[in-house]
PDB file of N, H, CA, C and O in Angstrom:
ATOM      1  N   UNK A   1      19.523   7.121  16.327  1.00  0.00           N
ATOM      2  CA  UNK A   1      19.253   5.886  15.578  1.00  0.00           C
ATOM      3  C   UNK A   1      19.227   6.197  14.111  1.00  0.00           C
ATOM      4  O   UNK A   1      18.535   7.125  13.693  1.00  0.00           O
ATOM      5  N   UNK A   2      19.936   5.476  13.337  1.00  0.00           N
ATOM      6  H   UNK A   2      20.499   4.722  13.676  1.00  0.00           H
ATOM      7  CA  UNK A   2      19.880   5.704  11.891  1.00  0.00           C
ATOM      8  C   UNK A   2      18.850   4.688  11.285  1.00  0.00           C
ATOM      9  O   UNK A   2      18.842   3.499  11.605  1.00  0.00           O
ATOM     10  N   UNK A   3      18.009   5.231  10.414  1.00  0.00           N
ATOM     11  H   UNK A   3      18.016   6.197  10.154  1.00  0.00           H
ATOM     12  CA  UNK A   3      17.079   4.358   9.727  1.00  0.00           C
ATOM     13  C   UNK A   3      16.757   5.001   8.373  1.00  0.00           C
ATOM     14  O   UNK A   3      17.111   6.135   8.050  1.00  0.00           O
ATOM     15  N   UNK A   4      16.069   4.179   7.639  1.00  0.00           N
ATOM     16  H   UNK A   4      15.781   3.258   7.901  1.00  0.00           H
ATOM     17  CA  UNK A   4      15.545   4.665   6.290  1.00  0.00           C
ATOM     18  C   UNK A   4      14.181   3.996   6.140  1.00  0.00           C
ATOM     19  O   UNK A   4      14.009   2.800   6.375  1.00  0.00           O
ATOM     20  N   UNK A   5      13.229   4.822   5.739  1.00  0.00           N
ATOM     21  H   UNK A   5      13.369   5.794   5.548  1.00  0.00           H
ATOM     22  CA  UNK A   5      11.845   4.365   5.572  1.00  0.00           C
ATOM     23  C   UNK A   5      11.605   4.185   4.099  1.00  0.00           C
ATOM     24  O   UNK A   5      11.828   5.118   3.327  1.00  0.00           O
ATOM     25  N   UNK A   6      11.163   3.036   3.682  1.00  0.00           N
ATOM     26  H   UNK A   6      10.982   2.278   4.309  1.00  0.00           H
ATOM     27  CA  UNK A   6      10.662   2.758   2.369  1.00  0.00           C
ATOM     28  C   UNK A   6       9.144   2.902   2.415  1.00  0.00           C
ATOM     29  O   UNK A   6       8.445   2.040   2.947  1.00  0.00           O
ATOM     30  N   UNK A   7       8.647   3.993   1.854  1.00  0.00           N
ATOM     31  H   UNK A   7       9.215   4.693   1.422  1.00  0.00           H
ATOM     32  CA  UNK A   7       7.237   4.348   1.939  1.00  0.00           C
ATOM     33  C   UNK A   7       6.506   3.805   0.774  1.00  0.00           C
ATOM     34  O   UNK A   7       6.769   4.210  -0.359  1.00  0.00           O
ATOM     35  N   UNK A   8       5.543   2.851   1.008  1.00  0.00           N
ATOM     36  H   UNK A   8       5.329   2.522   1.928  1.00  0.00           H
ATOM     37  CA  UNK A   8       4.708   2.341  -0.039  1.00  0.00           C
ATOM     38  C   UNK A   8       3.282   2.684   0.279  1.00  0.00           C
ATOM     39  O   UNK A   8       2.707   2.143   1.223  1.00  0.00           O
ATOM     40  N   UNK A   9       2.681   3.603  -0.517  1.00  0.00           N
ATOM     41  H   UNK A   9       3.148   4.043  -1.284  1.00  0.00           H
ATOM     42  CA  UNK A   9       1.289   4.006  -0.225  1.00  0.00           C
ATOM     43  C   UNK A   9       0.314   2.846  -0.236  1.00  0.00           C
ATOM     44  O   UNK A   9       0.425   1.891  -1.005  1.00  0.00           O
ATOM     45  N   UNK A  10      -0.656   2.988   0.668  1.00  0.00           N
ATOM     46  H   UNK A  10      -0.747   3.765   1.292  1.00  0.00           H
ATOM     47  CA  UNK A  10      -1.706   1.929   0.840  1.00  0.00           C
ATOM     48  C   UNK A  10      -2.649   1.845  -0.349  1.00  0.00           C
ATOM     49  O   UNK A  10      -3.183   2.872  -0.768  1.00  0.00           O
ATOM     50  N   UNK A  11      -2.858   0.756  -0.865  1.00  0.00           N
ATOM     51  H   UNK A  11      -2.424  -0.079  -0.525  1.00  0.00           H
ATOM     52  CA  UNK A  11      -3.880   0.600  -1.928  1.00  0.00           C
ATOM     53  C   UNK A  11      -5.166   0.378  -1.404  1.00  0.00           C
ATOM     54  O   UNK A  11      -5.249  -0.186  -0.313  1.00  0.00           O
ATOM     55  N   UNK A  12      -6.254   0.752  -2.041  1.00  0.00           N
ATOM     56  H   UNK A  12      -6.187   1.210  -2.927  1.00  0.00           H
ATOM     57  CA  UNK A  12      -7.578   0.538  -1.610  1.00  0.00           C
ATOM     58  C   UNK A  12      -7.886  -0.980  -1.803  1.00  0.00           C
ATOM     59  O   UNK A  12      -7.667  -1.576  -2.857  1.00  0.00           O
ATOM     60  N   UNK A  13      -8.435  -1.564  -0.640  1.00  0.00           N
ATOM     61  H   UNK A  13      -8.613  -1.080   0.216  1.00  0.00           H
ATOM     62  CA  UNK A  13      -8.934  -2.951  -0.605  1.00  0.00           C
ATOM     63  C   UNK A  13     -10.303  -2.879  -0.106  1.00  0.00           C
ATOM     64  O   UNK A  13     -10.513  -2.906   1.107  1.00  0.00           O
ATOM     65  N   UNK A  14     -11.288  -2.784  -0.992  1.00  0.00           N
ATOM     66  H   UNK A  14     -11.118  -2.762  -1.977  1.00  0.00           H
ATOM     67  CA  UNK A  14     -12.682  -2.482  -0.528  1.00  0.00           C
ATOM     68  C   UNK A  14     -13.232  -3.618   0.320  1.00  0.00           C
ATOM     69  O   UNK A  14     -14.002  -3.373   1.249  1.00  0.00           O
ATOM     70  N   UNK A  15     -12.851  -4.860   0.020  1.00  0.00           N
ATOM     71  H   UNK A  15     -12.226  -5.059  -0.735  1.00  0.00           H
ATOM     72  CA  UNK A  15     -13.378  -5.968   0.827  1.00  0.00           C
ATOM     73  C   UNK A  15     -12.958  -5.920   2.297  1.00  0.00           C
ATOM     74  O   UNK A  15     -13.596  -6.498   3.177  1.00  0.00           O
ATOM     75  N   UNK A  16     -11.848  -5.198   2.519  1.00  0.00           N
ATOM     76  H   UNK A  16     -11.330  -4.728   1.805  1.00  0.00           H
ATOM     77  CA  UNK A  16     -11.343  -5.008   3.904  1.00  0.00           C
ATOM     78  C   UNK A  16     -11.712  -3.670   4.493  1.00  0.00           C
ATOM     79  O   UNK A  16     -11.376  -3.380   5.641  1.00  0.00           O
ATOM     80  N   UNK A  17     -12.400  -2.850   3.718  1.00  0.00           N
ATOM     81  H   UNK A  17     -12.673  -3.086   2.785  1.00  0.00           H
ATOM     82  CA  UNK A  17     -12.776  -1.503   4.147  1.00  0.00           C
ATOM     83  C   UNK A  17     -11.566  -0.564   4.264  1.00  0.00           C
ATOM     84  O   UNK A  17     -11.582   0.367   5.068  1.00  0.00           O
ATOM     85  N   UNK A  18     -10.521  -0.807   3.464  1.00  0.00           N
ATOM     86  H   UNK A  18     -10.508  -1.563   2.811  1.00  0.00           H
ATOM     87  CA  UNK A  18      -9.344  -0.009   3.479  1.00  0.00           C
ATOM     88  C   UNK A  18      -9.390   0.967   2.307  1.00  0.00           C
ATOM     89  O   UNK A  18      -9.570   0.584   1.151  1.00  0.00           O
ATOM     90  N   UNK A  19      -9.226   2.196   2.641  1.00  0.00           N
ATOM     91  H   UNK A  19      -9.080   2.507   3.580  1.00  0.00           H
ATOM     92  CA  UNK A  19      -9.202   3.243   1.603  1.00  0.00           C
ATOM     93  C   UNK A  19      -7.733   3.446   1.287  1.00  0.00           C
ATOM     94  O   UNK A  19      -6.871   3.335   2.159  1.00  0.00           O
ATOM     95  N   UNK A  20      -7.455   3.753  -0.011  1.00  0.00           N
ATOM     96  H   UNK A  20      -8.155   3.843  -0.720  1.00  0.00           H
ATOM     97  CA  UNK A  20      -6.106   4.179  -0.301  1.00  0.00           C
ATOM     98  C   UNK A  20      -5.783   5.576   0.185  1.00  0.00           C
ATOM     99  O   UNK A  20      -6.673   6.297   0.635  1.00  0.00           O
ATOM    100  N   UNK A  21      -4.536   5.962   0.103  1.00  0.00           N
ATOM    101  H   UNK A  21      -3.812   5.376  -0.263  1.00  0.00           H
ATOM    102  CA  UNK A  21      -4.216   7.262   0.575  1.00  0.00           C
ATOM    103  C   UNK A  21      -4.064   8.201  -0.655  1.00  0.00           C
ATOM    104  O   UNK A  21      -3.780   7.779  -1.776  1.00  0.00           O
ATOM    105  N   UNK A  22      -4.277   9.506  -0.356  1.00  0.00           N
ATOM    106  H   UNK A  22      -4.508   9.849   0.555  1.00  0.00           H
ATOM    107  CA  UNK A  22      -4.115  10.451  -1.389  1.00  0.00           C
ATOM    108  C   UNK A  22      -2.637  10.893  -1.540  1.00  0.00           C
ATOM    109  O   UNK A  22      -1.830  10.764  -0.620  1.00  0.00           O
ATOM    110  N   UNK A  23      -2.333  11.404  -2.706  1.00  0.00           N
ATOM    111  H   UNK A  23      -2.989  11.509  -3.453  1.00  0.00           H
ATOM    112  CA  UNK A  23      -0.957  11.912  -2.933  1.00  0.00           C
ATOM    113  C   UNK A  23      -0.630  12.954  -1.905  1.00  0.00           C
ATOM    114  O   UNK A  23       0.488  12.970  -1.390  1.00  0.00           O
ATOM    115  N   UNK A  24      -1.572  13.840  -1.577  1.00  0.00           N
ATOM    116  H   UNK A  24      -2.481  13.827  -1.995  1.00  0.00           H
ATOM    117  CA  UNK A  24      -1.326  14.872  -0.582  1.00  0.00           C
ATOM    118  C   UNK A  24      -0.898  14.292   0.785  1.00  0.00           C
ATOM    119  O   UNK A  24       0.018  14.804   1.429  1.00  0.00           O
ATOM    120  N   UNK A  25      -1.601  13.185   1.220  1.00  0.00           N
ATOM    121  H   UNK A  25      -2.345  12.769   0.697  1.00  0.00           H
ATOM    122  CA  UNK A  25      -1.280  12.538   2.440  1.00  0.00           C
ATOM    123  C   UNK A  25       0.095  11.991   2.413  1.00  0.00           C
ATOM    124  O   UNK A  25       0.843  12.165   3.375  1.00  0.00           O
ATOM    125  N   UNK A  26       0.478  11.315   1.324  1.00  0.00           N
ATOM    126  H   UNK A  26      -0.130  11.173   0.542  1.00  0.00           H
ATOM    127  CA  UNK A  26       1.835  10.763   1.160  1.00  0.00           C
ATOM    128  C   UNK A  26       2.814  11.804   1.241  1.00  0.00           C
ATOM    129  O   UNK A  26       3.843  11.614   1.889  1.00  0.00           O
ATOM    130  N   UNK A  27       2.579  12.983   0.597  1.00  0.00           N
ATOM    131  H   UNK A  27       1.742  13.138   0.070  1.00  0.00           H
ATOM    132  CA  UNK A  27       3.525  14.090   0.584  1.00  0.00           C
ATOM    133  C   UNK A  27       3.691  14.656   2.031  1.00  0.00           C
ATOM    134  O   UNK A  27       4.804  14.920   2.485  1.00  0.00           O
ATOM    135  N   UNK A  28       2.586  14.822   2.704  1.00  0.00           N
ATOM    136  H   UNK A  28       1.681  14.608   2.336  1.00  0.00           H
ATOM    137  CA  UNK A  28       2.691  15.353   4.127  1.00  0.00           C
ATOM    138  C   UNK A  28       3.493  14.423   5.008  1.00  0.00           C
ATOM    139  O   UNK A  28       4.354  14.863   5.770  1.00  0.00           O
ATOM    140  N   UNK A  29       3.214  13.153   4.905  1.00  0.00           N
ATOM    141  H   UNK A  29       2.515  12.795   4.286  1.00  0.00           H
ATOM    142  CA  UNK A  29       3.886  12.103   5.684  1.00  0.00           C
ATOM    143  C   UNK A  29       5.420  12.154   5.382  1.00  0.00           C
ATOM    144  O   UNK A  29       6.240  12.163   6.301  1.00  0.00           O
ATOM    145  N   UNK A  30       5.774  12.186   4.092  1.00  0.00           N
ATOM    146  H   UNK A  30       5.108  12.179   3.345  1.00  0.00           H
ATOM    147  CA  UNK A  30       7.152  12.254   3.699  1.00  0.00           C
ATOM    148  C   UNK A  30       7.801  13.545   4.244  1.00  0.00           C
ATOM    149  O   UNK A  30       8.912  13.515   4.772  1.00  0.00           O
ATOM    150  N   UNK A  31       7.115  14.630   4.110  1.00  0.00           N
ATOM    151  H   UNK A  31       6.212  14.655   3.681  1.00  0.00           H
ATOM    152  CA  UNK A  31       7.692  15.876   4.654  1.00  0.00           C
ATOM    153  C   UNK A  31       7.909  15.837   6.100  1.00  0.00           C
ATOM    154  O   UNK A  31       8.890  16.398   6.588  1.00  0.00           O
ATOM    155  N   UNK A  32       7.003  15.171   6.858  1.00  0.00           N
ATOM    156  H   UNK A  32       6.206  14.715   6.462  1.00  0.00           H
ATOM    157  CA  UNK A  32       7.168  15.042   8.343  1.00  0.00           C
ATOM    158  C   UNK A  32       8.341  14.257   8.716  1.00  0.00           C
ATOM    159  O   UNK A  32       9.095  14.584   9.632  1.00  0.00           O
ATOM    160  N   UNK A  33       8.496  13.123   7.928  1.00  0.00           N
ATOM    161  H   UNK A  33       7.883  12.857   7.184  1.00  0.00           H
ATOM    162  CA  UNK A  33       9.728  12.307   8.260  1.00  0.00           C
ATOM    163  C   UNK A  33      10.981  13.077   7.970  1.00  0.00           C
ATOM    164  O   UNK A  33      11.922  13.065   8.764  1.00  0.00           O
ATOM    165  N   UNK A  34      11.009  13.754   6.831  1.00  0.00           N
ATOM    166  H   UNK A  34      10.245  13.763   6.186  1.00  0.00           H
ATOM    167  CA  UNK A  34      12.177  14.535   6.450  1.00  0.00           C
ATOM    168  C   UNK A  34      12.495  15.642   7.459  1.00  0.00           C
ATOM    169  O   UNK A  34      13.658  15.898   7.772  1.00  0.00           O
ATOM    170  N   UNK A  35      11.494  16.259   7.936  1.00  0.00           N
ATOM    171  H   UNK A  35      10.550  16.050   7.682  1.00  0.00           H
ATOM    172  CA  UNK A  35      11.711  17.290   8.980  1.00  0.00           C
ATOM    173  C   UNK A  35      12.293  16.778  10.237  1.00  0.00           C
ATOM    174  O   UNK A  35      12.864  17.544  11.013  1.00  0.00           O
ATOM    175  N   UNK A  36      12.166  15.446  10.482  1.00  0.00           N
ATOM    176  H   UNK A  36      11.702  14.824   9.851  1.00  0.00           H
ATOM    177  CA  UNK A  36      12.688  14.811  11.641  1.00  0.00           C
ATOM    178  C   UNK A  36      14.049  14.195  11.244  1.00  0.00           C
ATOM    179  O   UNK A  36      14.610  13.414  12.013  1.00  0.00           O
ATOM    180  N   UNK A  37      14.562  14.522  10.109  1.00  0.00           N
ATOM    181  H   UNK A  37      14.106  15.156   9.485  1.00  0.00           H
ATOM    182  CA  UNK A  37      15.833  14.011   9.646  1.00  0.00           C
ATOM    183  C   UNK A  37      15.820  12.439   9.444  1.00  0.00           C
ATOM    184  O   UNK A  37      16.819  11.759   9.674  1.00  0.00           O
ATOM    185  N   UNK A  38      14.708  11.947   9.029  1.00  0.00           N
ATOM    186  H   UNK A  38      13.896  12.500   8.842  1.00  0.00           H
ATOM    187  CA  UNK A  38      14.568  10.534   8.700  1.00  0.00           C
ATOM    188  C   UNK A  38      14.606  10.334   7.212  1.00  0.00           C
ATOM    189  O   UNK A  38      13.755  10.863   6.497  1.00  0.00           O
ATOM    190  N   UNK A  39      15.534   9.611   6.743  1.00  0.00           N
ATOM    191  H   UNK A  39      16.225   9.181   7.324  1.00  0.00           H
ATOM    192  CA  UNK A  39      15.680   9.308   5.323  1.00  0.00           C
ATOM    193  C   UNK A  39      14.428   8.545   4.791  1.00  0.00           C
ATOM    194  O   UNK A  39      13.997   7.589   5.436  1.00  0.00           O
ATOM    195  N   UNK A  40      13.853   8.931   3.667  1.00  0.00           N
ATOM    196  H   UNK A  40      14.204   9.708   3.143  1.00  0.00           H
ATOM    197  CA  UNK A  40      12.668   8.316   3.234  1.00  0.00           C
ATOM    198  C   UNK A  40      12.688   8.188   1.661  1.00  0.00           C
ATOM    199  O   UNK A  40      13.105   9.102   0.950  1.00  0.00           O
ATOM    200  N   UNK A  41      12.237   7.060   1.194  1.00  0.00           N
ATOM    201  H   UNK A  41      11.898   6.318   1.771  1.00  0.00           H
ATOM    202  CA  UNK A  41      12.113   6.881  -0.259  1.00  0.00           C
ATOM    203  C   UNK A  41      10.679   6.452  -0.532  1.00  0.00           C
ATOM    204  O   UNK A  41      10.192   5.465   0.020  1.00  0.00           O
ATOM    205  N   UNK A  42      10.013   7.214  -1.393  1.00  0.00           N
ATOM    206  H   UNK A  42      10.408   8.016  -1.841  1.00  0.00           H
ATOM    207  CA  UNK A  42       8.656   6.845  -1.803  1.00  0.00           C
ATOM    208  C   UNK A  42       8.719   5.859  -2.916  1.00  0.00           C
ATOM    209  O   UNK A  42       9.242   6.189  -3.980  1.00  0.00           O
ATOM    210  N   UNK A  43       8.244   4.722  -2.748  1.00  0.00           N
ATOM    211  H   UNK A  43       7.819   4.454  -1.884  1.00  0.00           H
ATOM    212  CA  UNK A  43       8.257   3.668  -3.776  1.00  0.00           C
ATOM    213  C   UNK A  43       7.166   3.821  -4.754  1.00  0.00           C
ATOM    214  O   UNK A  43       6.065   4.266  -4.429  1.00  0.00           O
ATOM    215  N   UNK A  44       7.482   3.437  -6.008  1.00  0.00           N
ATOM    216  H   UNK A  44       8.376   3.076  -6.272  1.00  0.00           H
ATOM    217  CA  UNK A  44       6.432   3.434  -7.051  1.00  0.00           C
ATOM    218  C   UNK A  44       5.347   2.457  -6.706  1.00  0.00           C
ATOM    219  O   UNK A  44       5.631   1.417  -6.112  1.00  0.00           O
ATOM    220  N   UNK A  45       4.107   2.749  -7.056  1.00  0.00           N
ATOM    221  H   UNK A  45       3.877   3.594  -7.538  1.00  0.00           H
ATOM    222  CA  UNK A  45       3.002   1.846  -6.987  1.00  0.00           C
ATOM    223  C   UNK A  45       2.895   1.065  -8.272  1.00  0.00           C
ATOM    224  O   UNK A  45       2.865   1.667  -9.346  1.00  0.00           O
ATOM    225  N   UNK A  46       2.839  -0.205  -8.212  1.00  0.00           N
ATOM    226  H   UNK A  46       2.863  -0.694  -7.340  1.00  0.00           H
ATOM    227  CA  UNK A  46       2.718  -1.008  -9.436  1.00  0.00           C
ATOM    228  C   UNK A  46       1.733  -2.056  -9.247  1.00  0.00           C
ATOM    229  O   UNK A  46       1.600  -2.602  -8.152  1.00  0.00           O
ATOM    230  N   UNK A  47       0.994  -2.380 -10.320  1.00  0.00           N
ATOM    231  H   UNK A  47       1.101  -1.936 -11.209  1.00  0.00           H
ATOM    232  CA  UNK A  47       0.053  -3.432 -10.315  1.00  0.00           C
ATOM    233  C   UNK A  47      -1.404  -3.150  -9.912  1.00  0.00           C
ATOM    234  O   UNK A  47      -2.289  -4.002  -9.993  1.00  0.00           O
ATOM    235  N   UNK A  48      -1.579  -1.970  -9.499  1.00  0.00           N
ATOM    236  H   UNK A  48      -0.860  -1.278  -9.433  1.00  0.00           H
ATOM    237  CA  UNK A  48      -2.981  -1.539  -9.110  1.00  0.00           C
ATOM    238  C   UNK A  48      -4.003  -1.677 -10.268  1.00  0.00           C
ATOM    239  O   UNK A  48      -5.178  -1.991 -10.074  1.00  0.00           O
ATOM    240  N   UNK A  49      -3.494  -1.432 -11.429  1.00  0.00           N
ATOM    241  H   UNK A  49      -2.540  -1.178 -11.586  1.00  0.00           H
ATOM    242  CA  UNK A  49      -4.348  -1.372 -12.633  1.00  0.00           C
ATOM    243  C   UNK A  49      -4.826  -2.854 -12.967  1.00  0.00           C
ATOM    244  O   UNK A  49      -5.806  -3.046 -13.686  1.00  0.00           O
ATOM    245  N   UNK A  50      -4.127  -3.834 -12.440  1.00  0.00           N
ATOM    246  H   UNK A  50      -3.331  -3.678 -11.856  1.00  0.00           H
ATOM    247  CA  UNK A  50      -4.523  -5.228 -12.773  1.00  0.00           C
ATOM    248  C   UNK A  50      -4.880  -5.997 -11.401  1.00  0.00           C
ATOM    249  O   UNK A  50      -4.890  -7.226 -11.332  1.00  0.00           O
ATOM    250  N   UNK A  51      -5.147  -5.224 -10.417  1.00  0.00           N
ATOM    251  H   UNK A  51      -5.139  -4.226 -10.473  1.00  0.00           H
ATOM    252  CA  UNK A  51      -5.439  -5.830  -9.078  1.00  0.00           C
ATOM    253  C   UNK A  51      -4.336  -6.667  -8.523  1.00  0.00           C
ATOM    254  O   UNK A  51      -4.569  -7.643  -7.810  1.00  0.00           O
ATOM    255  N   UNK A  52      -3.081  -6.265  -8.867  1.00  0.00           N
ATOM    256  H   UNK A  52      -2.892  -5.472  -9.446  1.00  0.00           H
ATOM    257  CA  UNK A  52      -1.858  -7.071  -8.491  1.00  0.00           C
ATOM    258  C   UNK A  52      -1.040  -6.323  -7.490  1.00  0.00           C
ATOM    259  O   UNK A  52       0.070  -6.754  -7.178  1.00  0.00           O
ATOM    260  N   UNK A  53      -1.530  -5.208  -6.961  1.00  0.00           N
ATOM    261  H   UNK A  53      -2.432  -4.858  -7.215  1.00  0.00           H
ATOM    262  CA  UNK A  53      -0.735  -4.425  -6.004  1.00  0.00           C
ATOM    263  C   UNK A  53      -0.828  -5.055  -4.610  1.00  0.00           C
ATOM    264  O   UNK A  53      -1.628  -5.962  -4.380  1.00  0.00           O
ATOM    265  N   UNK A  54      -0.016  -4.571  -3.706  1.00  0.00           N
ATOM    266  H   UNK A  54       0.634  -3.834  -3.893  1.00  0.00           H
ATOM    267  CA  UNK A  54      -0.010  -5.123  -2.353  1.00  0.00           C
ATOM    268  C   UNK A  54      -1.354  -5.391  -1.799  1.00  0.00           C
ATOM    269  O   UNK A  54      -2.177  -4.477  -1.739  1.00  0.00           O
ATOM    270  N   UNK A  55      -1.621  -6.549  -1.402  1.00  0.00           N
ATOM    271  H   UNK A  55      -0.953  -7.291  -1.451  1.00  0.00           H
ATOM    272  CA  UNK A  55      -2.945  -6.933  -0.805  1.00  0.00           C
ATOM    273  C   UNK A  55      -3.990  -7.353  -1.831  1.00  0.00           C
ATOM    274  O   UNK A  55      -4.879  -8.148  -1.526  1.00  0.00           O
ATOM    275  N   UNK A  56      -3.890  -6.842  -3.000  1.00  0.00           N
ATOM    276  H   UNK A  56      -3.167  -6.196  -3.248  1.00  0.00           H
ATOM    277  CA  UNK A  56      -4.961  -7.068  -4.024  1.00  0.00           C
ATOM    278  C   UNK A  56      -4.827  -8.453  -4.626  1.00  0.00           C
ATOM    279  O   UNK A  56      -5.818  -9.160  -4.810  1.00  0.00           O
ATOM    280  N   UNK A  57      -3.609  -8.832  -4.927  1.00  0.00           N
ATOM    281  H   UNK A  57      -2.805  -8.258  -4.777  1.00  0.00           H
ATOM    282  CA  UNK A  57      -3.342 -10.139  -5.604  1.00  0.00           C
ATOM    283  C   UNK A  57      -3.659 -11.247  -4.598  1.00  0.00           C
ATOM    284  O   UNK A  57      -4.253 -12.257  -4.976  1.00  0.00           O
ATOM    285  N   UNK A  58      -3.290 -11.091  -3.366  1.00  0.00           N
ATOM    286  H   UNK A  58      -2.807 -10.270  -3.058  1.00  0.00           H
ATOM    287  CA  UNK A  58      -3.583 -12.083  -2.333  1.00  0.00           C
ATOM    288  C   UNK A  58      -5.098 -12.268  -2.223  1.00  0.00           C
ATOM    289  O   UNK A  58      -5.602 -13.388  -2.137  1.00  0.00           O
ATOM    290  N   UNK A  59      -5.810 -11.131  -2.229  1.00  0.00           N
ATOM    291  H   UNK A  59      -5.400 -10.222  -2.298  1.00  0.00           H
ATOM    292  CA  UNK A  59      -7.236 -11.162  -2.115  1.00  0.00           C
ATOM    293  C   UNK A  59      -7.859 -11.890  -3.284  1.00  0.00           C
ATOM    294  O   UNK A  59      -8.801 -12.661  -3.100  1.00  0.00           O
ATOM    295  N   UNK A  60      -7.386 -11.678  -4.406  1.00  0.00           N
ATOM    296  H   UNK A  60      -6.621 -11.052  -4.556  1.00  0.00           H
ATOM    297  CA  UNK A  60      -7.976 -12.428  -5.602  1.00  0.00           C
ATOM    298  C   UNK A  60      -7.687 -13.908  -5.548  1.00  0.00           C
ATOM    299  O   UNK A  60      -8.522 -14.729  -5.928  1.00  0.00           O
ATOM    300  N   UNK A  61      -6.456 -14.260  -5.056  1.00  0.00           N
ATOM    301  H   UNK A  61      -5.778 -13.593  -4.748  1.00  0.00           H
ATOM    302  CA  UNK A  61      -6.123 -15.611  -4.888  1.00  0.00           C
ATOM    303  C   UNK A  61      -6.986 -16.314  -3.905  1.00  0.00           C
ATOM    304  O   UNK A  61      -7.437 -17.432  -4.152  1.00  0.00           O
ATOM    305  N   UNK A  62      -7.243 -15.639  -2.716  1.00  0.00           N
ATOM    306  H   UNK A  62      -6.876 -14.731  -2.515  1.00  0.00           H
ATOM    307  CA  UNK A  62      -8.107 -16.183  -1.702  1.00  0.00           C
ATOM    308  C   UNK A  62      -9.570 -16.317  -2.181  1.00  0.00           C
ATOM    309  O   UNK A  62     -10.263 -17.284  -1.863  1.00  0.00           O
ATOM    310  N   UNK A  63      -9.987 -15.355  -2.921  1.00  0.00           N
ATOM    311  H   UNK A  63      -9.424 -14.570  -3.179  1.00  0.00           H
ATOM    312  CA  UNK A  63     -11.368 -15.377  -3.474  1.00  0.00           C
ATOM    313  C   UNK A  63     -11.469 -16.562  -4.439  1.00  0.00           C
ATOM    314  O   UNK A  63     -12.482 -17.262  -4.423  1.00  0.00           O
ATOM    315  N   UNK A  64     -10.488 -16.804  -5.252  1.00  0.00           N
ATOM    316  H   UNK A  64      -9.665 -16.236  -5.264  1.00  0.00           H
ATOM    317  CA  UNK A  64     -10.480 -17.877  -6.159  1.00  0.00           C
ATOM    318  C   UNK A  64     -10.508 -19.219  -5.485  1.00  0.00           C
ATOM    319  O   UNK A  64     -11.253 -20.116  -5.881  1.00  0.00           O
ATOM    320  N   UNK A  65      -9.657 -19.358  -4.419  1.00  0.00           N
ATOM    321  H   UNK A  65      -9.052 -18.630  -4.097  1.00  0.00           H
ATOM    322  CA  UNK A  65      -9.640 -20.563  -3.591  1.00  0.00           C
ATOM    323  C   UNK A  65     -10.981 -20.841  -2.941  1.00  0.00           C
ATOM    324  O   UNK A  65     -11.466 -21.972  -2.959  1.00  0.00           O
ATOM    325  N   UNK A  66     -11.577 -19.812  -2.371  1.00  0.00           N
ATOM    326  H   UNK A  66     -11.182 -18.893  -2.356  1.00  0.00           H
ATOM    327  CA  UNK A  66     -12.857 -19.964  -1.684  1.00  0.00           C
ATOM    328  C   UNK A  66     -13.987 -20.382  -2.706  1.00  0.00           C
ATOM    329  O   UNK A  66     -14.877 -21.163  -2.370  1.00  0.00           O
ATOM    330  N   UNK A  67     -13.917 -19.869  -3.877  1.00  0.00           N
ATOM    331  H   UNK A  67     -13.194 -19.235  -4.150  1.00  0.00           H
ATOM    332  CA  UNK A  67     -14.848 -20.168  -4.901  1.00  0.00           C
ATOM    333  C   UNK A  67     -14.768 -21.641  -5.323  1.00  0.00           C
ATOM    334  O   UNK A  67     -15.778 -22.329  -5.462  1.00  0.00           O
ATOM    335  N   UNK A  68     -13.526 -22.091  -5.519  1.00  0.00           N
ATOM    336  H   UNK A  68     -12.705 -21.532  -5.406  1.00  0.00           H
ATOM    337  CA  UNK A  68     -13.269 -23.511  -5.947  1.00  0.00           C
ATOM    338  C   UNK A  68     -13.497 -24.478  -4.888  1.00  0.00           C
ATOM    339  O   UNK A  68     -13.743 -25.648  -5.180  1.00  0.00           O
ATOM    340  N   UNK A  69     -13.431 -24.063  -3.615  1.00  0.00           N
ATOM    341  H   UNK A  69     -13.231 -23.113  -3.378  1.00  0.00           H
ATOM    342  CA  UNK A  69     -13.642 -24.955  -2.446  1.00  0.00           C
ATOM    343  C   UNK A  69     -15.064 -24.873  -2.025  1.00  0.00           C
ATOM    344  O   UNK A  69     -15.456 -25.639  -1.144  1.00  0.00           O
ATOM    345  N   UNK A  70     -15.920 -23.969  -2.601  1.00  0.00           N
ATOM    346  H   UNK A  70     -15.602 -23.347  -3.317  1.00  0.00           H
ATOM    347  CA  UNK A  70     -17.263 -23.849  -2.179  1.00  0.00           C
ATOM    348  C   UNK A  70     -17.520 -23.038  -0.962  1.00  0.00           C
ATOM    349  O   UNK A  70     -18.623 -23.046  -0.414  1.00  0.00           O
ATOM    350  N   UNK A  71     -16.440 -22.285  -0.500  1.00  0.00           N
ATOM    351  H   UNK A  71     -15.545 -22.279  -0.945  1.00  0.00           H
ATOM    352  CA  UNK A  71     -16.597 -21.430   0.692  1.00  0.00           C
ATOM    353  C   UNK A  71     -17.088 -20.094   0.246  1.00  0.00           C
ATOM    354  O   UNK A  71     -16.603 -19.527  -0.733  1.00  0.00           O
ATOM    355  N   UNK A  72     -18.052 -19.593   0.967  1.00  0.00           N
ATOM    356  H   UNK A  72     -18.446 -20.053   1.762  1.00  0.00           H
ATOM    357  CA  UNK A  72     -18.673 -18.288   0.704  1.00  0.00           C
ATOM    358  C   UNK A  72     -18.260 -17.265   1.699  1.00  0.00           C
ATOM    359  O   UNK A  72     -18.694 -16.116   1.620  1.00  0.00           O
TER     360      UNK A  72
END
């Protein structure tokens, strides 16, 4: 089976109890995929510095909606 993995490291989302991954973990996972002859591209992480990375912007939007609707 031919496939290509676009690897996007997990960002920390403290409200969900999700920890981000370390660079070493990303590197080990990439190396494992490559050792199995699976093509992989590690994508750049963008937006973490403004809480706009994967999952973070959605969380801020939901928090904002909950605040304006009086939901706690």
